Amino acid sequence: MFSILKTENNARRGRFTTIHGTVETPAFMNVATAGAIKGGLSSYDLADINCQVELCNTYHLHIRPGDKLVKELGGLHKFMGWSGPILTDSGGFQVFSLAKLRKISEDGVTFNSHVDGKKIFMGPKESMQIQSNLGSTIAMAFDECVSNPSDYDYAKQAADRTFRWLQICKDEMEKLNSKHDVVNKNQMLFGINQGSVYDDLRVEHMQQISKLDLDGYAIGGLAVGESKEEMYRIVSALNPVMPQNKIRYLMGVGTPGNIIECVSRGVDIFDCVMPSRNARHGSLFTKKGIININNAKYEKDNLPIDEKCSCPTCKRHSRAYIRHLFKAKEMLAMRLSVIHNLYFYNMLMIDIREALDKGTFSDFYRENVDILDLRI
RNA sequence: GGGAGAGUACCCAAGUUGGCCAAAGGGGGCAGACUGUAAAUCUGUUGUCAGUGACUUCAGUGGUUCAAAUCCGCUCUCUCCCA
């Protein structure tokens, strides 16, 4: 359950307790879509990067290896060899990102599998059943995420549908949790707010879903095409109407600067593919800004990626070596880079929590919010 | 010594009925993008200098032609075959 330890203006320092362990918030969830953090990290690497929670994907695991198989093998935690908290995304985002391969109806969405083209149907009931089979700590409601810009009518339609689906998800989850042979009887459910960039839709939708007394509330459908000013405005508009005593999750966000901005607007947890994906592409985060390790200027650079970083990569390796590994297409390049970037993100959250504990978050904000997103 | 074939940009390689060729396509190089992961991906650029144009290029050299990477002579280099 969630408790707030301290606040500073709208920012919250909290603690989220689950049957798989405690999450100190604000926190970043490390994305492991298909049951692994891309770039070759194993569960035994996670302590080294200060990972508290992993995020896996319902759609991907349903397609491969299949949620029934995962259940048969003892659930996702056992399968992955990770005993800490796992949040499973519902597959709702794939409705959006696989837009070319889908058809939406009131009951759910018909997809073509990106793996073999096979037709797959997923709706709120199916998503809950799959997530129950996976046995994650937290299940996400099945929502419809619209791209921005999106016209008002369509945004409203999608938000309304997301609310109807949420009610189905809640009923289904209660039913599943009461069954005797489920992997995790205590599986939690988070609802997702939609409404594009329209403040009134967002607020109204949040008020609707708040009444359902869920384990947590997420803001979805941001960082999907709108400006960051619009994103901040929506988060600010939602802050007063979100349940105060429930954990708040901003889905898919973002850059270090986005995270600092949204912590200051009352968000507790985040997830984003940016640190891992960008790491695989050579884009690395430092306290002075973002570097591209592939650049020729690092050819003879004997310094670590970030002089102030004490991650396993920075403790041992130089920029020149990591650049070489990228040029030589060695898979170690990605592994070392992903380790660094995720350590950077998890450390950013540790620094944010420490600042909140000490009551110095506004100083931390001022010193970091702009420079961390700079490309240098 | 005799015969056959080949030399194209950093590398490999297309182009050889002469013009639409500064020259396809790869690779490599340089740079950019990436926000609930169809992403070890994608995009741009890669003769020189200026920048809606000019100049120098297709082993070297000399020709033919209004026009040559493309046709002809010679030279050099490499590969294969026969001695």
PDB file of N, CA and C in Angstrom, chain A residues 129-184:
ATOM      1  N   GLN A 129      -7.052 -11.467 -17.941  1.00  0.00           N
ATOM      2  CA  GLN A 129      -6.763 -12.899 -17.862  1.00  0.00           C
ATOM      3  C   GLN A 129      -5.276 -13.173 -18.113  1.00  0.00           C
ATOM      4  N   ILE A 130      -4.724 -12.504 -19.112  1.00  0.00           N
ATOM      5  CA  ILE A 130      -3.311 -12.698 -19.444  1.00  0.00           C
ATOM      6  C   ILE A 130      -2.433 -12.224 -18.287  1.00  0.00           C
ATOM      7  N   GLN A 131      -2.739 -11.026 -17.779  1.00  0.00           N
ATOM      8  CA  GLN A 131      -1.915 -10.480 -16.695  1.00  0.00           C
ATOM      9  C   GLN A 131      -2.034 -11.331 -15.431  1.00  0.00           C
ATOM     10  N   SER A 132      -3.223 -11.910 -15.224  1.00  0.00           N
ATOM     11  CA  SER A 132      -3.395 -12.816 -14.090  1.00  0.00           C
ATOM     12  C   SER A 132      -2.530 -14.066 -14.269  1.00  0.00           C
ATOM     13  N   ASN A 133      -2.496 -14.573 -15.481  1.00  0.00           N
ATOM     14  CA  ASN A 133      -1.650 -15.739 -15.751  1.00  0.00           C
ATOM     15  C   ASN A 133      -0.175 -15.420 -15.537  1.00  0.00           C
ATOM     16  N   LEU A 134       0.196 -14.203 -15.928  1.00  0.00           N
ATOM     17  CA  LEU A 134       1.599 -13.808 -15.725  1.00  0.00           C
ATOM     18  C   LEU A 134       1.892 -13.641 -14.239  1.00  0.00           C
ATOM     19  N   GLY A 135       0.882 -13.191 -13.487  1.00  0.00           N
ATOM     20  CA  GLY A 135       1.040 -13.065 -12.032  1.00  0.00           C
ATOM     21  C   GLY A 135       1.886 -11.881 -11.613  1.00  0.00           C
ATOM     22  N   SER A 136       1.857 -10.812 -12.397  1.00  0.00           N
ATOM     23  CA  SER A 136       2.632  -9.626 -12.048  1.00  0.00           C
ATOM     24  C   SER A 136       2.130  -9.020 -10.742  1.00  0.00           C
ATOM     25  N   THR A 137       2.948  -8.162 -10.154  1.00  0.00           N
ATOM     26  CA  THR A 137       2.558  -7.485  -8.916  1.00  0.00           C
ATOM     27  C   THR A 137       1.414  -6.529  -9.191  1.00  0.00           C
ATOM     28  N   ILE A 138       1.567  -5.765 -10.277  1.00  0.00           N
ATOM     29  CA  ILE A 138       0.577  -4.755 -10.640  1.00  0.00           C
ATOM     30  C   ILE A 138       0.138  -4.998 -12.079  1.00  0.00           C
ATOM     31  N   ALA A 139      -1.171  -5.035 -12.286  1.00  0.00           N
ATOM     32  CA  ALA A 139      -1.705  -5.109 -13.644  1.00  0.00           C
ATOM     33  C   ALA A 139      -2.208  -3.732 -14.025  1.00  0.00           C
ATOM     34  N   MET A 140      -2.057  -3.406 -15.288  1.00  0.00           N
ATOM     35  CA  MET A 140      -2.594  -2.129 -15.782  1.00  0.00           C
ATOM     36  C   MET A 140      -3.909  -2.399 -16.495  1.00  0.00           C
ATOM     37  N   ALA A 141      -4.833  -1.437 -16.379  1.00  0.00           N
ATOM     38  CA  ALA A 141      -6.104  -1.547 -17.084  1.00  0.00           C
ATOM     39  C   ALA A 141      -5.860  -1.461 -18.588  1.00  0.00           C
ATOM     40  N   PHE A 142      -6.754  -2.086 -19.334  1.00  0.00           N
ATOM     41  CA  PHE A 142      -6.655  -2.045 -20.795  1.00  0.00           C
ATOM     42  C   PHE A 142      -7.311  -0.759 -21.285  1.00  0.00           C
ATOM     43  N   ASP A 143      -6.499   0.107 -21.884  1.00  0.00           N
ATOM     44  CA  ASP A 143      -6.980   1.433 -22.283  1.00  0.00           C
ATOM     45  C   ASP A 143      -6.806   1.658 -23.768  1.00  0.00           C
ATOM     46  N   GLU A 144      -7.332   2.764 -24.232  1.00  0.00           N
ATOM     47  CA  GLU A 144      -7.070   3.169 -25.618  1.00  0.00           C
ATOM     48  C   GLU A 144      -6.309   4.487 -25.587  1.00  0.00           C
ATOM     49  N   CYS A 145      -5.081   4.416 -26.044  1.00  0.00           N
ATOM     50  CA  CYS A 145      -4.206   5.577 -26.085  1.00  0.00           C
ATOM     51  C   CYS A 145      -4.316   6.204 -27.468  1.00  0.00           C
ATOM     52  N   VAL A 146      -4.651   7.493 -27.534  1.00  0.00           N
ATOM     53  CA  VAL A 146      -4.721   8.135 -28.852  1.00  0.00           C
ATOM     54  C   VAL A 146      -3.480   8.988 -29.075  1.00  0.00           C
ATOM     55  N   SER A 147      -3.115   9.128 -30.330  1.00  0.00           N
ATOM     56  CA  SER A 147      -1.935   9.929 -30.638  1.00  0.00           C
ATOM     57  C   SER A 147      -2.307  11.404 -30.600  1.00  0.00           C
ATOM     58  N   ASN A 148      -1.323  12.243 -30.344  1.00  0.00           N
ATOM     59  CA  ASN A 148      -1.540  13.688 -30.365  1.00  0.00           C
ATOM     60  C   ASN A 148      -0.848  14.278 -31.585  1.00  0.00           C
ATOM     61  N   PRO A 149      -1.467  15.214 -32.285  1.00  0.00           N
ATOM     62  CA  PRO A 149      -2.784  15.762 -31.984  1.00  0.00           C
ATOM     63  C   PRO A 149      -3.915  14.820 -32.384  1.00  0.00           C
ATOM     64  N   SER A 150      -5.023  14.932 -31.663  1.00  0.00           N
ATOM     65  CA  SER A 150      -6.193  14.118 -31.924  1.00  0.00           C
ATOM     66  C   SER A 150      -7.393  15.026 -31.721  1.00  0.00           C
ATOM     67  N   ASP A 151      -8.430  14.879 -32.547  1.00  0.00           N
ATOM     68  CA  ASP A 151      -9.534  15.830 -32.383  1.00  0.00           C
ATOM     69  C   ASP A 151     -10.330  15.514 -31.121  1.00  0.00           C
ATOM     70  N   TYR A 152     -11.032  16.519 -30.646  1.00  0.00           N
ATOM     71  CA  TYR A 152     -11.731  16.454 -29.361  1.00  0.00           C
ATOM     72  C   TYR A 152     -12.705  15.280 -29.300  1.00  0.00           C
ATOM     73  N   ASP A 153     -13.476  15.107 -30.360  1.00  0.00           N
ATOM     74  CA  ASP A 153     -14.495  14.061 -30.354  1.00  0.00           C
ATOM     75  C   ASP A 153     -13.891  12.668 -30.242  1.00  0.00           C
ATOM     76  N   TYR A 154     -12.819  12.470 -30.999  1.00  0.00           N
ATOM     77  CA  TYR A 154     -12.206  11.142 -30.922  1.00  0.00           C
ATOM     78  C   TYR A 154     -11.560  10.919 -29.563  1.00  0.00           C
ATOM     79  N   ALA A 155     -10.924  11.974 -29.035  1.00  0.00           N
ATOM     80  CA  ALA A 155     -10.284  11.874 -27.713  1.00  0.00           C
ATOM     81  C   ALA A 155     -11.335  11.540 -26.653  1.00  0.00           C
ATOM     82  N   LYS A 156     -12.509  12.147 -26.771  1.00  0.00           N
ATOM     83  CA  LYS A 156     -13.582  11.896 -25.801  1.00  0.00           C
ATOM     84  C   LYS A 156     -14.088  10.459 -25.929  1.00  0.00           C
ATOM     85  N   GLN A 157     -14.271  10.055 -27.187  1.00  0.00           N
ATOM     86  CA  GLN A 157     -14.732   8.689 -27.447  1.00  0.00           C
ATOM     87  C   GLN A 157     -13.779   7.657 -26.824  1.00  0.00           C
ATOM     88  N   ALA A 158     -12.474   7.897 -27.036  1.00  0.00           N
ATOM     89  CA  ALA A 158     -11.463   6.962 -26.520  1.00  0.00           C
ATOM     90  C   ALA A 158     -11.433   6.984 -24.995  1.00  0.00           C
ATOM     91  N   ALA A 159     -11.588   8.172 -24.418  1.00  0.00           N
ATOM     92  CA  ALA A 159     -11.582   8.281 -22.954  1.00  0.00           C
ATOM     93  C   ALA A 159     -12.802   7.578 -22.367  1.00  0.00           C
ATOM     94  N   ASP A 160     -13.954   7.765 -23.005  1.00  0.00           N
ATOM     95  CA  ASP A 160     -15.178   7.101 -22.530  1.00  0.00           C
ATOM     96  C   ASP A 160     -15.038   5.585 -22.607  1.00  0.00           C
ATOM     97  N   ARG A 161     -14.507   5.130 -23.720  1.00  0.00           N
ATOM     98  CA  ARG A 161     -14.323   3.691 -23.892  1.00  0.00           C
ATOM     99  C   ARG A 161     -13.335   3.155 -22.851  1.00  0.00           C
ATOM    100  N   THR A 162     -12.288   3.942 -22.611  1.00  0.00           N
ATOM    101  CA  THR A 162     -11.294   3.534 -21.614  1.00  0.00           C
ATOM    102  C   THR A 162     -11.952   3.394 -20.231  1.00  0.00           C
ATOM    103  N   PHE A 163     -12.891   4.272 -19.930  1.00  0.00           N
ATOM    104  CA  PHE A 163     -13.592   4.180 -18.644  1.00  0.00           C
ATOM    105  C   PHE A 163     -14.471   2.934 -18.590  1.00  0.00           C
ATOM    106  N   ARG A 164     -15.220   2.666 -19.676  1.00  0.00           N
ATOM    107  CA  ARG A 164     -16.053   1.452 -19.694  1.00  0.00           C
ATOM    108  C   ARG A 164     -15.182   0.209 -19.562  1.00  0.00           C
ATOM    109  N   TRP A 165     -14.069   0.218 -20.268  1.00  0.00           N
ATOM    110  CA  TRP A 165     -13.155  -0.930 -20.185  1.00  0.00           C
ATOM    111  C   TRP A 165     -12.583  -1.081 -18.771  1.00  0.00           C
ATOM    112  N   LEU A 166     -12.315   0.068 -18.134  1.00  0.00           N
ATOM    113  CA  LEU A 166     -11.753   0.021 -16.779  1.00  0.00           C
ATOM    114  C   LEU A 166     -12.703  -0.677 -15.816  1.00  0.00           C
ATOM    115  N   GLN A 167     -14.009  -0.391 -15.940  1.00  0.00           N
ATOM    116  CA  GLN A 167     -14.980  -1.043 -15.055  1.00  0.00           C
ATOM    117  C   GLN A 167     -14.982  -2.553 -15.275  1.00  0.00           C
ATOM    118  N   ILE A 168     -14.857  -2.948 -16.540  1.00  0.00           N
ATOM    119  CA  ILE A 168     -14.788  -4.378 -16.856  1.00  0.00           C
ATOM    120  C   ILE A 168     -13.500  -4.978 -16.266  1.00  0.00           C
ATOM    121  N   CYS A 169     -12.391  -4.243 -16.402  1.00  0.00           N
ATOM    122  CA  CYS A 169     -11.101  -4.720 -15.877  1.00  0.00           C
ATOM    123  C   CYS A 169     -11.195  -4.957 -14.375  1.00  0.00           C
ATOM    124  N   LYS A 170     -11.839  -4.014 -13.676  1.00  0.00           N
ATOM    125  CA  LYS A 170     -11.914  -4.104 -12.225  1.00  0.00           C
ATOM    126  C   LYS A 170     -12.724  -5.338 -11.801  1.00  0.00           C
ATOM    127  N   ASP A 171     -13.869  -5.532 -12.424  1.00  0.00           N
ATOM    128  CA  ASP A 171     -14.708  -6.694 -12.108  1.00  0.00           C
ATOM    129  C   ASP A 171     -13.968  -7.995 -12.393  1.00  0.00           C
ATOM    130  N   GLU A 172     -13.316  -8.014 -13.551  1.00  0.00           N
ATOM    131  CA  GLU A 172     -12.608  -9.213 -13.987  1.00  0.00           C
ATOM    132  C   GLU A 172     -11.458  -9.532 -13.030  1.00  0.00           C
ATOM    133  N   MET A 173     -10.722  -8.515 -12.646  1.00  0.00           N
ATOM    134  CA  MET A 173      -9.584  -8.704 -11.746  1.00  0.00           C
ATOM    135  C   MET A 173     -10.051  -9.259 -10.402  1.00  0.00           C
ATOM    136  N   GLU A 174     -11.179  -8.740  -9.889  1.00  0.00           N
ATOM    137  CA  GLU A 174     -11.704  -9.243  -8.612  1.00  0.00           C
ATOM    138  C   GLU A 174     -12.074 -10.719  -8.731  1.00  0.00           C
ATOM    139  N   LYS A 175     -12.698 -11.050  -9.855  1.00  0.00           N
ATOM    140  CA  LYS A 175     -13.074 -12.454 -10.085  1.00  0.00           C
ATOM    141  C   LYS A 175     -11.839 -13.348 -10.134  1.00  0.00           C
ATOM    142  N   LEU A 176     -10.861 -12.906 -10.900  1.00  0.00           N
ATOM    143  CA  LEU A 176      -9.647 -13.718 -11.087  1.00  0.00           C
ATOM    144  C   LEU A 176      -8.890 -13.880  -9.772  1.00  0.00           C
ATOM    145  N   ASN A 177      -8.784 -12.801  -9.003  1.00  0.00           N
ATOM    146  CA  ASN A 177      -8.030 -12.866  -7.748  1.00  0.00           C
ATOM    147  C   ASN A 177      -8.679 -13.804  -6.734  1.00  0.00           C
ATOM    148  N   SER A 178      -9.987 -14.053  -6.901  1.00  0.00           N
ATOM    149  CA  SER A 178     -10.658 -14.922  -5.931  1.00  0.00           C
ATOM    150  C   SER A 178     -10.574 -16.399  -6.325  1.00  0.00           C
ATOM    151  N   LYS A 179     -10.039 -16.667  -7.504  1.00  0.00           N
ATOM    152  CA  LYS A 179      -9.896 -18.072  -7.924  1.00  0.00           C
ATOM    153  C   LYS A 179      -8.766 -18.736  -7.140  1.00  0.00           C
ATOM    154  N   HIS A 180      -8.846 -20.056  -6.978  1.00  0.00           N
ATOM    155  CA  HIS A 180      -7.870 -20.741  -6.121  1.00  0.00           C
ATOM    156  C   HIS A 180      -6.531 -20.998  -6.818  1.00  0.00           C
ATOM    157  N   ASP A 181      -6.547 -21.066  -8.150  1.00  0.00           N
ATOM    158  CA  ASP A 181      -5.310 -21.483  -8.823  1.00  0.00           C
ATOM    159  C   ASP A 181      -4.594 -20.337  -9.540  1.00  0.00           C
ATOM    160  N   VAL A 182      -4.728 -19.106  -9.040  1.00  0.00           N
ATOM    161  CA  VAL A 182      -4.037 -18.001  -9.708  1.00  0.00           C
ATOM    162  C   VAL A 182      -2.609 -17.866  -9.170  1.00  0.00           C
ATOM    163  N   VAL A 183      -1.766 -17.284 -10.005  1.00  0.00           N
ATOM    164  CA  VAL A 183      -0.353 -17.124  -9.629  1.00  0.00           C
ATOM    165  C   VAL A 183      -0.225 -16.131  -8.468  1.00  0.00           C
ATOM    166  N   ASN A 184      -0.944 -15.013  -8.579  1.00  0.00           N
ATOM    167  CA  ASN A 184      -0.852 -13.962  -7.558  1.00  0.00           C
ATOM    168  C   ASN A 184      -2.249 -13.506  -7.166  1.00  0.00           C
TER     169      ASN A 184
END
